[in-house]
CSV table of C-alpha atoms in Angstrom, one decimal:
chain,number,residue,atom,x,y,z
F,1431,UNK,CA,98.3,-19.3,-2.0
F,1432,UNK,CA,101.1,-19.3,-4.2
F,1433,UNK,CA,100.8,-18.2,-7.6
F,1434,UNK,CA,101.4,-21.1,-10.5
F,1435,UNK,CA,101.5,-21.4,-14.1
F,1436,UNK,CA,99.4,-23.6,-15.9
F,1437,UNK,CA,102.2,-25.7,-17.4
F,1438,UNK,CA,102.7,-26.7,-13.4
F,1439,UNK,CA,99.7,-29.2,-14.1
F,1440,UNK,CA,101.8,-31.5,-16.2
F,1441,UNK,CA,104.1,-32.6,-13.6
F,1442,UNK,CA,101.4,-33.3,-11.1
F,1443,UNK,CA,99.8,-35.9,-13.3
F,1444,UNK,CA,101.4,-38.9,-11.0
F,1445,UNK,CA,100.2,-42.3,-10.2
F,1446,UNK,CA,97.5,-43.1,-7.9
F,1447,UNK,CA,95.2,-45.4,-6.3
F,1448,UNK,CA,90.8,-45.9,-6.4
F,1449,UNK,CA,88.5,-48.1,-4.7
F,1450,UNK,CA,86.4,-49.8,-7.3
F,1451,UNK,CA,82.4,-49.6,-6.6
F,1452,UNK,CA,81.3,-52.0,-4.1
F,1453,UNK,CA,79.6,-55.1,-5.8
F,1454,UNK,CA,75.8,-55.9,-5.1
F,1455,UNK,CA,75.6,-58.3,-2.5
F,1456,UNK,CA,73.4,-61.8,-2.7
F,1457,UNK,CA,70.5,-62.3,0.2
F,1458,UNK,CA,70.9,-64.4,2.4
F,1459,UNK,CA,68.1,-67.6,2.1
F,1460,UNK,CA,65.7,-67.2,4.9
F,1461,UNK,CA,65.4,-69.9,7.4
F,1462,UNK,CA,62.1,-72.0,7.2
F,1463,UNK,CA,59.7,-70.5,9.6
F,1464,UNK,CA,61.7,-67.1,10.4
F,1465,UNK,CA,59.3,-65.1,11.2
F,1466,UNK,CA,59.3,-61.4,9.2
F,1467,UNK,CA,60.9,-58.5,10.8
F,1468,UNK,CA,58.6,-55.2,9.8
F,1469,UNK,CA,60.8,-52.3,9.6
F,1470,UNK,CA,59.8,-48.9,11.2
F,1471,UNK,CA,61.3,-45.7,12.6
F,1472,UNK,CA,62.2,-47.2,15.9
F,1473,UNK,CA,64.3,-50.4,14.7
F,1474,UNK,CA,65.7,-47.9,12.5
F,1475,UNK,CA,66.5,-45.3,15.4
F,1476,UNK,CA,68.2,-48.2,17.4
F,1477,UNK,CA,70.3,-49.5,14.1
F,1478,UNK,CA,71.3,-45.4,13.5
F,1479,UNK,CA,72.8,-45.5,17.3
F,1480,UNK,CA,74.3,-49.1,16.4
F,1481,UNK,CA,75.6,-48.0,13.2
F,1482,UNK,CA,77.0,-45.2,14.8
F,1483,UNK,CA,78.6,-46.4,17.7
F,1484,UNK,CA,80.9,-49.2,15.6
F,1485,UNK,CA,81.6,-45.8,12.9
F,1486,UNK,CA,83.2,-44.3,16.8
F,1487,UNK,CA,84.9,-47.2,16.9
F,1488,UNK,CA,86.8,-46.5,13.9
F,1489,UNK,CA,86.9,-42.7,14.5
F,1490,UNK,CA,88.8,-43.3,17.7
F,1491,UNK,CA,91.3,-45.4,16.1
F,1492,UNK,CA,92.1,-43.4,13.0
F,1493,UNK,CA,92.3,-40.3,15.8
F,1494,UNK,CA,93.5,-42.1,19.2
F,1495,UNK,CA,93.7,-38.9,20.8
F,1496,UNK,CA,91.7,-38.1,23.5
F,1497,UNK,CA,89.5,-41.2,22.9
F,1498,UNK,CA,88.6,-43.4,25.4
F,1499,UNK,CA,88.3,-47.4,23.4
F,1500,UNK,CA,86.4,-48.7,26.7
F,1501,UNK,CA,84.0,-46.0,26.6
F,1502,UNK,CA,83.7,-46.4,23.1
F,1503,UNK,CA,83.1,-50.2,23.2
F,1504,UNK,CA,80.7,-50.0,26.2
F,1505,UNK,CA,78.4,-47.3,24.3
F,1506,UNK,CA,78.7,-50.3,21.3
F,1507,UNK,CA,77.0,-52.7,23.5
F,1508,UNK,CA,74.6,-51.1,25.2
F,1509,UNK,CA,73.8,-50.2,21.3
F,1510,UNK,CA,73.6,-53.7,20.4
F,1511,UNK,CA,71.5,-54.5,23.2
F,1512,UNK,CA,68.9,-51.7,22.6
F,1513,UNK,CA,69.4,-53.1,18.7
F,1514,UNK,CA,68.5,-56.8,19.4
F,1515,UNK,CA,65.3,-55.5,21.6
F,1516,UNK,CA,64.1,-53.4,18.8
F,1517,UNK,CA,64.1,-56.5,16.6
F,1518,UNK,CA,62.0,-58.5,18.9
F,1519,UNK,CA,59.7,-55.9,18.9
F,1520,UNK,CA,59.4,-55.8,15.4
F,1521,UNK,CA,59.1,-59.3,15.0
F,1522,UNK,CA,62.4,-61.1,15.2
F,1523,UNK,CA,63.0,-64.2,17.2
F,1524,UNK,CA,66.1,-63.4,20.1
F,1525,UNK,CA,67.2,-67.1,19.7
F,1526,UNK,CA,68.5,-65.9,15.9
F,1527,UNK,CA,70.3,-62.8,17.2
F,1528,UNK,CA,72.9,-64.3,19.4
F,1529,UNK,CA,75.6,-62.7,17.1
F,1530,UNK,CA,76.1,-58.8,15.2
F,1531,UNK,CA,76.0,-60.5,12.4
F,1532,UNK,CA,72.9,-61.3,13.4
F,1533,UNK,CA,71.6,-58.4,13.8
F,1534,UNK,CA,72.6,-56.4,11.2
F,1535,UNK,CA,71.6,-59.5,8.5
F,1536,UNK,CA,67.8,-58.8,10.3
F,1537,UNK,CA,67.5,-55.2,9.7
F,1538,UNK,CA,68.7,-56.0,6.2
F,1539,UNK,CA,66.5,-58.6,5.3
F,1540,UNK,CA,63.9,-56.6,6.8
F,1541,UNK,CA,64.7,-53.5,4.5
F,1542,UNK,CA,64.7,-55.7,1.6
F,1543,UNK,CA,61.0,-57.0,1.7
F,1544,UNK,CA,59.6,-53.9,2.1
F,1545,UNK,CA,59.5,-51.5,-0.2
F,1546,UNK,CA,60.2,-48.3,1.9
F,1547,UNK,CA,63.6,-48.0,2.8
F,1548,UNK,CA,66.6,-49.5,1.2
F,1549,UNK,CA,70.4,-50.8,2.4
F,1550,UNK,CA,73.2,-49.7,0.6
F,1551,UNK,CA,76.8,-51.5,1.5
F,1552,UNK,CA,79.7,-48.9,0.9
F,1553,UNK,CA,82.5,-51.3,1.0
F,1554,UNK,CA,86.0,-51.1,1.1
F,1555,UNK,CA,85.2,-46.9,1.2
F,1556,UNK,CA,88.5,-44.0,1.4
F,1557,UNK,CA,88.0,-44.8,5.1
F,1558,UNK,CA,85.9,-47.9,6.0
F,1559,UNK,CA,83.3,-50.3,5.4
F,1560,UNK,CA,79.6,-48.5,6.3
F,1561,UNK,CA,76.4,-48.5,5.7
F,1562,UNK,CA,73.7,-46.3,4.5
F,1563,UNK,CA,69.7,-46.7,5.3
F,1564,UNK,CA,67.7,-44.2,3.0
F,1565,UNK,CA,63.9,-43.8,2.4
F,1566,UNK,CA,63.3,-44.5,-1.5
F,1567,UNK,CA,61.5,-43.0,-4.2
F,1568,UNK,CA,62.4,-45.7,-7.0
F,1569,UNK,CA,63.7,-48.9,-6.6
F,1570,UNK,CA,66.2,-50.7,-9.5
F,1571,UNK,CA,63.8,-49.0,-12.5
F,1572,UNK,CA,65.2,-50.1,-15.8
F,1573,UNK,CA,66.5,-47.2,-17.9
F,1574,UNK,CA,68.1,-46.5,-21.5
F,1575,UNK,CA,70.0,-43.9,-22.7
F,1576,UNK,CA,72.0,-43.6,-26.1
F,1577,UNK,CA,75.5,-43.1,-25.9
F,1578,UNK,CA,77.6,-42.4,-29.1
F,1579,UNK,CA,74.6,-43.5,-31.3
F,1580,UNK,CA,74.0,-47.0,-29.0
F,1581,UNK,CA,71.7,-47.8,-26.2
F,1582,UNK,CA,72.6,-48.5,-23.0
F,1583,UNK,CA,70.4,-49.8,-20.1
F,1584,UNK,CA,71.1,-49.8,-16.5
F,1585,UNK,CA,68.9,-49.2,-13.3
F,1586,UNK,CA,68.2,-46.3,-10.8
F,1587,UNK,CA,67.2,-46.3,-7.4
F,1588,UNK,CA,66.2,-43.3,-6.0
F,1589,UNK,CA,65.8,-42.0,-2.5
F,1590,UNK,CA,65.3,-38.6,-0.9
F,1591,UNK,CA,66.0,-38.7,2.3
F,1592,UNK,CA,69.3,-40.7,4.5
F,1593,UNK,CA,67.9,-42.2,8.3
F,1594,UNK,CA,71.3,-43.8,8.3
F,1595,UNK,CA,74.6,-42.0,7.3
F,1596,UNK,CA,77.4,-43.7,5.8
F,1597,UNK,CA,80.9,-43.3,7.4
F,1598,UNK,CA,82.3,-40.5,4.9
F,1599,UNK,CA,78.9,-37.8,5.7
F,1600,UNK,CA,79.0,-39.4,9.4
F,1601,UNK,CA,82.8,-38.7,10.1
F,1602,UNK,CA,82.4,-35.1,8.3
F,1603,UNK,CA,79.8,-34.2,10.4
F,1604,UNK,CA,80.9,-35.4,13.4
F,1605,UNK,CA,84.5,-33.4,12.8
F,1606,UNK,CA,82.6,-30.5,12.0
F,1607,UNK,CA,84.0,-30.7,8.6
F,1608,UNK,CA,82.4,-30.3,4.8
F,1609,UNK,CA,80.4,-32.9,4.2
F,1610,UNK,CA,80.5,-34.2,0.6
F,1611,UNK,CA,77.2,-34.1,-1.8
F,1612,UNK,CA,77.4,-37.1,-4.1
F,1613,UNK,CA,74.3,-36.9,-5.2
F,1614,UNK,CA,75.0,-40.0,-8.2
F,1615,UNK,CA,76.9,-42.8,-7.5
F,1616,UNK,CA,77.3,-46.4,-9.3
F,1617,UNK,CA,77.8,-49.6,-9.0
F,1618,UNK,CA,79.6,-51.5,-11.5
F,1619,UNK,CA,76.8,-54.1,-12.6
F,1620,UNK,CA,74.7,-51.4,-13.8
F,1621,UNK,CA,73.0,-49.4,-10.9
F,1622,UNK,CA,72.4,-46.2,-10.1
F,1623,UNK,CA,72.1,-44.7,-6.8
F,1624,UNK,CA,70.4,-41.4,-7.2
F,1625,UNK,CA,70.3,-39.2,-3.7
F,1626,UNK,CA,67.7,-36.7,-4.2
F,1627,UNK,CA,67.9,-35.1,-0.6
F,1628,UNK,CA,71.6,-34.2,-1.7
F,1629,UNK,CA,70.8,-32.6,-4.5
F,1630,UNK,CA,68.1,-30.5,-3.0
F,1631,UNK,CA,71.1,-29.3,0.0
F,1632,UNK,CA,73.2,-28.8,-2.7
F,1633,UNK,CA,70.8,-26.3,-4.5
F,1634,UNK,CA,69.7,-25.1,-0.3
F,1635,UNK,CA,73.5,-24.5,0.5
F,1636,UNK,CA,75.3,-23.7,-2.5
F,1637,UNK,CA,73.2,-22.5,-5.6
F,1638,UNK,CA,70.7,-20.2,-4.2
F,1639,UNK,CA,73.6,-18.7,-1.9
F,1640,UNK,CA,75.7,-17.8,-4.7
F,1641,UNK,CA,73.1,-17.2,-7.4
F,1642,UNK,CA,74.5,-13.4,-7.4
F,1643,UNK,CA,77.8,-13.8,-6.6
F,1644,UNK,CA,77.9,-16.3,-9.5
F,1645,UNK,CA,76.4,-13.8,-12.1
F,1646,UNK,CA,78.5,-11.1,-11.0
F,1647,UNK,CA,81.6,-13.3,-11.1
F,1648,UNK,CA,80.4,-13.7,-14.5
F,1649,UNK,CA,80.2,-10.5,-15.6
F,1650,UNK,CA,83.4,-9.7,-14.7
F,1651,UNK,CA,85.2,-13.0,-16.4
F,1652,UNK,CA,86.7,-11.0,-19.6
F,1653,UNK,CA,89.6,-11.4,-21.5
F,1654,UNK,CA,91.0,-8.6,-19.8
F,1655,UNK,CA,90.0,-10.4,-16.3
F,1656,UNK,CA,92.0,-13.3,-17.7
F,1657,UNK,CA,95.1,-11.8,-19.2
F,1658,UNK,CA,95.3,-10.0,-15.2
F,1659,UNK,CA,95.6,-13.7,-13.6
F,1660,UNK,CA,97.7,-15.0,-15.8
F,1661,UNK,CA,100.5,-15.9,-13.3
F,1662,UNK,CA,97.6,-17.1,-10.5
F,1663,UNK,CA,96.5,-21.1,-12.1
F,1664,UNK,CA,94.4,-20.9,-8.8
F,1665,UNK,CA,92.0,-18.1,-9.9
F,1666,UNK,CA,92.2,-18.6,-13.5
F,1667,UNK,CA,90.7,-22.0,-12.9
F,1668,UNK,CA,88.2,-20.5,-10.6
F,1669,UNK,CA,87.3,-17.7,-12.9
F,1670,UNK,CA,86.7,-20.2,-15.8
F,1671,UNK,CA,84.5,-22.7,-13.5
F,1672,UNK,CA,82.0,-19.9,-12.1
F,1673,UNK,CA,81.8,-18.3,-15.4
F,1674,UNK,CA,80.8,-21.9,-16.9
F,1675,UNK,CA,78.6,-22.6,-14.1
F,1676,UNK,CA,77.0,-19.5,-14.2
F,1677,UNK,CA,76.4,-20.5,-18.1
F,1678,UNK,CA,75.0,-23.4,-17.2
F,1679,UNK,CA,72.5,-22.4,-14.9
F,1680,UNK,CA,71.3,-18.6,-16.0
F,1681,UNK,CA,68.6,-20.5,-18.3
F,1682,UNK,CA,66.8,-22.2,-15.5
F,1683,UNK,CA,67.2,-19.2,-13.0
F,1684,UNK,CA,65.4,-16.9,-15.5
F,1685,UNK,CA,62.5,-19.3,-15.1
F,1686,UNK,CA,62.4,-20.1,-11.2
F,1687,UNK,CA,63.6,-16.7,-10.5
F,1688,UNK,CA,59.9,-15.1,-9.5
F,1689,UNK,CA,58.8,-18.6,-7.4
F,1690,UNK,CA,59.3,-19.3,-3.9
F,1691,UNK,CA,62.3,-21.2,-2.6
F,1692,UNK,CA,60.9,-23.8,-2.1
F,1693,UNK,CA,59.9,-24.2,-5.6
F,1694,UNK,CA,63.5,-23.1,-6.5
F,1695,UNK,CA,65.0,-25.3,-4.8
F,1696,UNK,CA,62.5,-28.4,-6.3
F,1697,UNK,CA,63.4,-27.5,-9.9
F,1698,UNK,CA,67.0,-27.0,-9.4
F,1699,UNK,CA,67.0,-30.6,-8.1
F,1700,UNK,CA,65.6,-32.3,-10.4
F,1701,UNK,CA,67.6,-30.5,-13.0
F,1702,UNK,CA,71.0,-31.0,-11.0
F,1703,UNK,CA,70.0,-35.1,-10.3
F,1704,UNK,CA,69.0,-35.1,-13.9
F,1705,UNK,CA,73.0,-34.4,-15.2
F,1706,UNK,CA,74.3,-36.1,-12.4
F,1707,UNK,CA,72.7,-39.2,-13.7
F,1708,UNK,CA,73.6,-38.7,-16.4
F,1709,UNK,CA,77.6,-38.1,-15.5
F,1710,UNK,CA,77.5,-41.5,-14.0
F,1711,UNK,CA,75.8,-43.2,-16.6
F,1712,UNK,CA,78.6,-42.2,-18.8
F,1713,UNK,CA,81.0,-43.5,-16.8
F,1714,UNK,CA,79.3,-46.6,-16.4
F,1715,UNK,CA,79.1,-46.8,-20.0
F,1716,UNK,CA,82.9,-46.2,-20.4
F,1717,UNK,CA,83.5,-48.4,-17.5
F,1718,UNK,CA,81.9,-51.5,-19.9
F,1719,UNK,CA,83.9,-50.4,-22.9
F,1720,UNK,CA,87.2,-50.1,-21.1
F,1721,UNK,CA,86.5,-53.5,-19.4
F,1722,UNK,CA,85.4,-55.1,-23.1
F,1723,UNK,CA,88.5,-53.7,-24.4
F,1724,UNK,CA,91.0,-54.7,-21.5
F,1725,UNK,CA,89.5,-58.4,-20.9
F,1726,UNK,CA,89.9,-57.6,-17.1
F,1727,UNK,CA,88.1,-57.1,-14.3
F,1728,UNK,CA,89.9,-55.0,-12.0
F,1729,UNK,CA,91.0,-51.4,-13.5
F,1730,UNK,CA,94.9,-50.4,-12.9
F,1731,UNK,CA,95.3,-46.5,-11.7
F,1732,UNK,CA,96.1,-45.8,-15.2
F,1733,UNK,CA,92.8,-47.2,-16.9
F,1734,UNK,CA,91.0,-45.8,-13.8
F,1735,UNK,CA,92.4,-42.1,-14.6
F,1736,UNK,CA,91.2,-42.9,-18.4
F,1737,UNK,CA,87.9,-44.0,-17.0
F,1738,UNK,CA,87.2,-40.7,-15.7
F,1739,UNK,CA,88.5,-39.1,-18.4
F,1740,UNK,CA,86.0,-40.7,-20.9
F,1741,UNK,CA,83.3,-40.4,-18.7
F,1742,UNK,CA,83.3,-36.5,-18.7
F,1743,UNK,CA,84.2,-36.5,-22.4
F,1744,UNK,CA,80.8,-38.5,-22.5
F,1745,UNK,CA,79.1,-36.5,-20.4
F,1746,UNK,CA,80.2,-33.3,-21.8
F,1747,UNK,CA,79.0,-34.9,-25.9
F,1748,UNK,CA,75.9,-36.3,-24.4
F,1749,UNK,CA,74.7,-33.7,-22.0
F,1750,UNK,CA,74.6,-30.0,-20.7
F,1751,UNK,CA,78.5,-29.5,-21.8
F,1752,UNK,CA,78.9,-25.9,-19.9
F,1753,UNK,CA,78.2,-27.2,-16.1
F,1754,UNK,CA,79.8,-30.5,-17.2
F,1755,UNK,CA,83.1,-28.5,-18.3
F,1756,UNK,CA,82.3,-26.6,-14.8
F,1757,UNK,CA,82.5,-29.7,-12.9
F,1758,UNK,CA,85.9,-30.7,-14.7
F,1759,UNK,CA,87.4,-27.7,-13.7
F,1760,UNK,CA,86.4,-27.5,-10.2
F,1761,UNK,CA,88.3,-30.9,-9.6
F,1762,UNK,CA,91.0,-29.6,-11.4
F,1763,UNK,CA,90.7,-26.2,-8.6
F,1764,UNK,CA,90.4,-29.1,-5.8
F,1765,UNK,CA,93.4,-30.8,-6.8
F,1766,UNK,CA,95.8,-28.5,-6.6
F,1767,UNK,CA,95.5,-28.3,-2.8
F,1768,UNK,CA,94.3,-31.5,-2.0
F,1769,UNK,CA,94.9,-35.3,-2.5
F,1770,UNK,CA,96.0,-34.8,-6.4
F,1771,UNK,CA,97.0,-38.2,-7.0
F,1772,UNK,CA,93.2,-39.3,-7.2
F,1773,UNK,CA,92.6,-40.9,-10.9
F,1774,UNK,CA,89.7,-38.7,-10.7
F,1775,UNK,CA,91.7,-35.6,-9.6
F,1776,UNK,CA,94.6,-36.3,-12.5
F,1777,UNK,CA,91.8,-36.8,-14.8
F,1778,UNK,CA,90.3,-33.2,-14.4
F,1779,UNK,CA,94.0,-31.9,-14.6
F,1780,UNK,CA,94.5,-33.9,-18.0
F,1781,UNK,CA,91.5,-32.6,-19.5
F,1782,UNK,CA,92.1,-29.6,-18.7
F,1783,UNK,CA,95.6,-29.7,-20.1
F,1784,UNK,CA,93.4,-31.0,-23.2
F,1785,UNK,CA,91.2,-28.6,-23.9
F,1786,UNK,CA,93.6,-25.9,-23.3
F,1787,UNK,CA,96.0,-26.9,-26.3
F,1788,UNK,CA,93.0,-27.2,-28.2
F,1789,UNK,CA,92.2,-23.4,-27.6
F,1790,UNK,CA,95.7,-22.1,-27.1
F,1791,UNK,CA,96.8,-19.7,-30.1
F,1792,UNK,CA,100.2,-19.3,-30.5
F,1793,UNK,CA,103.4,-20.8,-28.5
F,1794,UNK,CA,102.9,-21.9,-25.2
F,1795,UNK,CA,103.4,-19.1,-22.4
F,1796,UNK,CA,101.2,-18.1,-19.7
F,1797,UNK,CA,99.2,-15.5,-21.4
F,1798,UNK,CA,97.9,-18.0,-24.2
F,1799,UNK,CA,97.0,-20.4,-21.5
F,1800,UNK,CA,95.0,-17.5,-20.2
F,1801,UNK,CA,93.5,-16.5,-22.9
F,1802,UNK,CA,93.0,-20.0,-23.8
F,1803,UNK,CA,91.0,-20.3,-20.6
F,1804,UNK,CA,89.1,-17.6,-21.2
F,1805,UNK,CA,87.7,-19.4,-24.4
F,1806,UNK,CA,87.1,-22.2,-22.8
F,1807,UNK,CA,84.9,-20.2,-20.3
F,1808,UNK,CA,83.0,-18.0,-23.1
F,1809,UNK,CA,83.0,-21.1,-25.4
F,1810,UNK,CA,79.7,-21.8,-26.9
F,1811,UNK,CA,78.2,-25.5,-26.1
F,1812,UNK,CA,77.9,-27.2,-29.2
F,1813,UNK,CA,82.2,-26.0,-29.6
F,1814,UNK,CA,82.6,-27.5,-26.4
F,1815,UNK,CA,80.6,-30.7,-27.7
F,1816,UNK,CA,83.1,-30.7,-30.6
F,1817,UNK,CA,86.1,-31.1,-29.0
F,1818,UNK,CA,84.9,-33.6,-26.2
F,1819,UNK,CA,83.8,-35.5,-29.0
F,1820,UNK,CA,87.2,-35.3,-30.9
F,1821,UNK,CA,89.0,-35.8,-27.6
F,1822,UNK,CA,86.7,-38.6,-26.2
F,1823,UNK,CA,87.5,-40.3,-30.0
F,1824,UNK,CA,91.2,-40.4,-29.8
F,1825,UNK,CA,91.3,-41.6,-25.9
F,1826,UNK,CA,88.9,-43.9,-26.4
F,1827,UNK,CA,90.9,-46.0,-29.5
């Protein structure tokens, strides 16, 4: 990889695109006399194979190669025909499933008069539309958190396990690629979508994993370490996110150390759902304050870069700031490889950029940026609460 300075980040702070949460979508009135469809595992198994056959579908056009459409669109049917049998079974009527539409408006209606499972619409997604079926905890509890002295309210469901992927996870797996862990997610009238299953693999595949390679990392992160990758942005970023992380997580190792893994892996969970809430509800809130501000709906790539921004400011005032600067910097590490004209992506760039100067002593040169960094890393939280706060204050007016 080739080596770059950290004044580099400025000129890749360009323009860029994002796809605004998908709204909540009304029910559709129920026809008198329409007889209730019960949802179980086998209408769900035969929605999974329908799901998946139309996310083929897509995956053969984005990748025409070696695909085979009529293949593809034969599988589909025989899908939707194994589909419309599992809803008779489960109490549909076949006259009202002479369309997909159809079908997929009964699995949803089913879903939504139980209380089991739930139905969440990804529209408009980086790739396509999908859907994804998961087994809930909570469903649309109210919640309040103060924010910068004020309440805010919104709502959380929670689920812990996914019987139906959405197209993102689906095409990942399916490529044999890296599946990404989202484990919070919002909507932009005020819900929450907390996947608990996500941040359990999360802890299964790249906590416990790394727990010494973290702390060792750690160990080694001094000034000296620093000053050495000076001329490597790369690594210095990487350096200051592990030794951050590690931070952030060496209090609640000491006390799950000694238990079992399973155990482990429970209370890392709930510890990592519990900030990942709380990053989304942040940006939620900022979300409502840009949008009060503005008088408009839809946010420009500019406001939506600023949206991010704030929300990790928040997030970094309101909750555990050293794994919250951690996550900052790993999108920073991600973007200089990767598709870095995501608002999200320019965001962690600019706040990086940020909190350097803050930290920098001297001129500008690489070796104050590196020992800047190396502040930032060793930084003590309530510092790092100072300056979000400061820098979350002059954004924000």
């Amino acid at each position: 990889m080739r080596s770059r300075s950290l004044l580099l980040l400025c000129s890749l702070c360009f323009a860029a695109g994002c796809e605004a949460p998908p709204p909540k979508e009304p029910k559709r009135p129920e026809a008198q006399g329409e007889r209730s469809v019960v949802v179980g595992r086998e209408l769900l198994r035969a929605f999974r194979g329908y799901v998946y056959s139309g996310y083929a579908l897509v995956l053969g056009r984005e990748q025409p190669q070696g695909a085979d459409p009529d293949a593809l669109r034969e599988r589909q049917e025989l899908a939707r025909i194994e589909l419309e049998q599992a809803l008779v079974d489960a109490g549909a009527e076949r006259g009202r499933l002479k369309r997909p539409a159809d079908l997929v408006a009964a699995v949803r209606q089913g879903i939504e008069r139980g209380s089991r499972y739930g139905l969440i619409a990804r529209l408009g997604g980086p790739t396509a539309d999908s859907v994804q079926v998961v087994r809930l905890r909570e469903r649309e509890v109210e919640r309040e958190m103060r924010l910068f002295g004020q309440p805010f309210r919104y709502r959380v469901t929670s689920f812990d396990e996914t019987l139906v992927a959405d197209y993102a996870r689906w095409r990942a797996e399916k490529l044999g690629q890296v599946a990404a862990y989202e484990v919070a997610t919002y909507r932009e009238d005020g819900l929450i979508h907390l996947d608990l299953g996500a941040a359990r693999e999360v802890g299964e595949r790249l906590f416990l994993p790394q727990v010494e390679p973290l702390r060792a990392t750690a160990r080694q992160a001094t000034p000296k370490a620093f000053a050495q990758r000076a001329q490597d942005l790369p690594q210095l970023l990487s350096l200051a996110k592990a030794t951050l992380r590690w931070r952030s997580l060496e209090g609640l190792w000491s006390r799950i150390a000694s238990r079992s893994r399973s155990e482990q892996l429970e209370r890392f969970a709930s510890d990592y759902a519990e900030r990942a809430e709380l990053r989304a509800v942040a940006e939620l809130h900022a979300l409502s304050t840009l949008r009060a501000r503005q008088g408009q709906q839809t946010l420009d790539q500019d406001a939506r870069q600023r949206l991010y921004e704030l929300g990790s400011l928040s997030a970094i005032v309101h909750g555990e700031p050293l794994g919250q600067m951690a996550d900052v910097l790993g999108l920073a590490v991600l973007s200089l490889d990767g598709p870095r004209h995501a608002p999200h992506f320019r965001a962690a760039r600019r706040l990086v950029l940020d909190f350097v100067a803050e930290l920098r002593r001297g001129p500008v040169s690489d070796r104050a940026d590196a020992e800047a960094l190396a502040a930032l890393a060793h930084a003590a939280p309530e510092r790092l609460r100072e300056l979000a706060r400061a820098l979350h204050r002059a954004k924000g007016e």
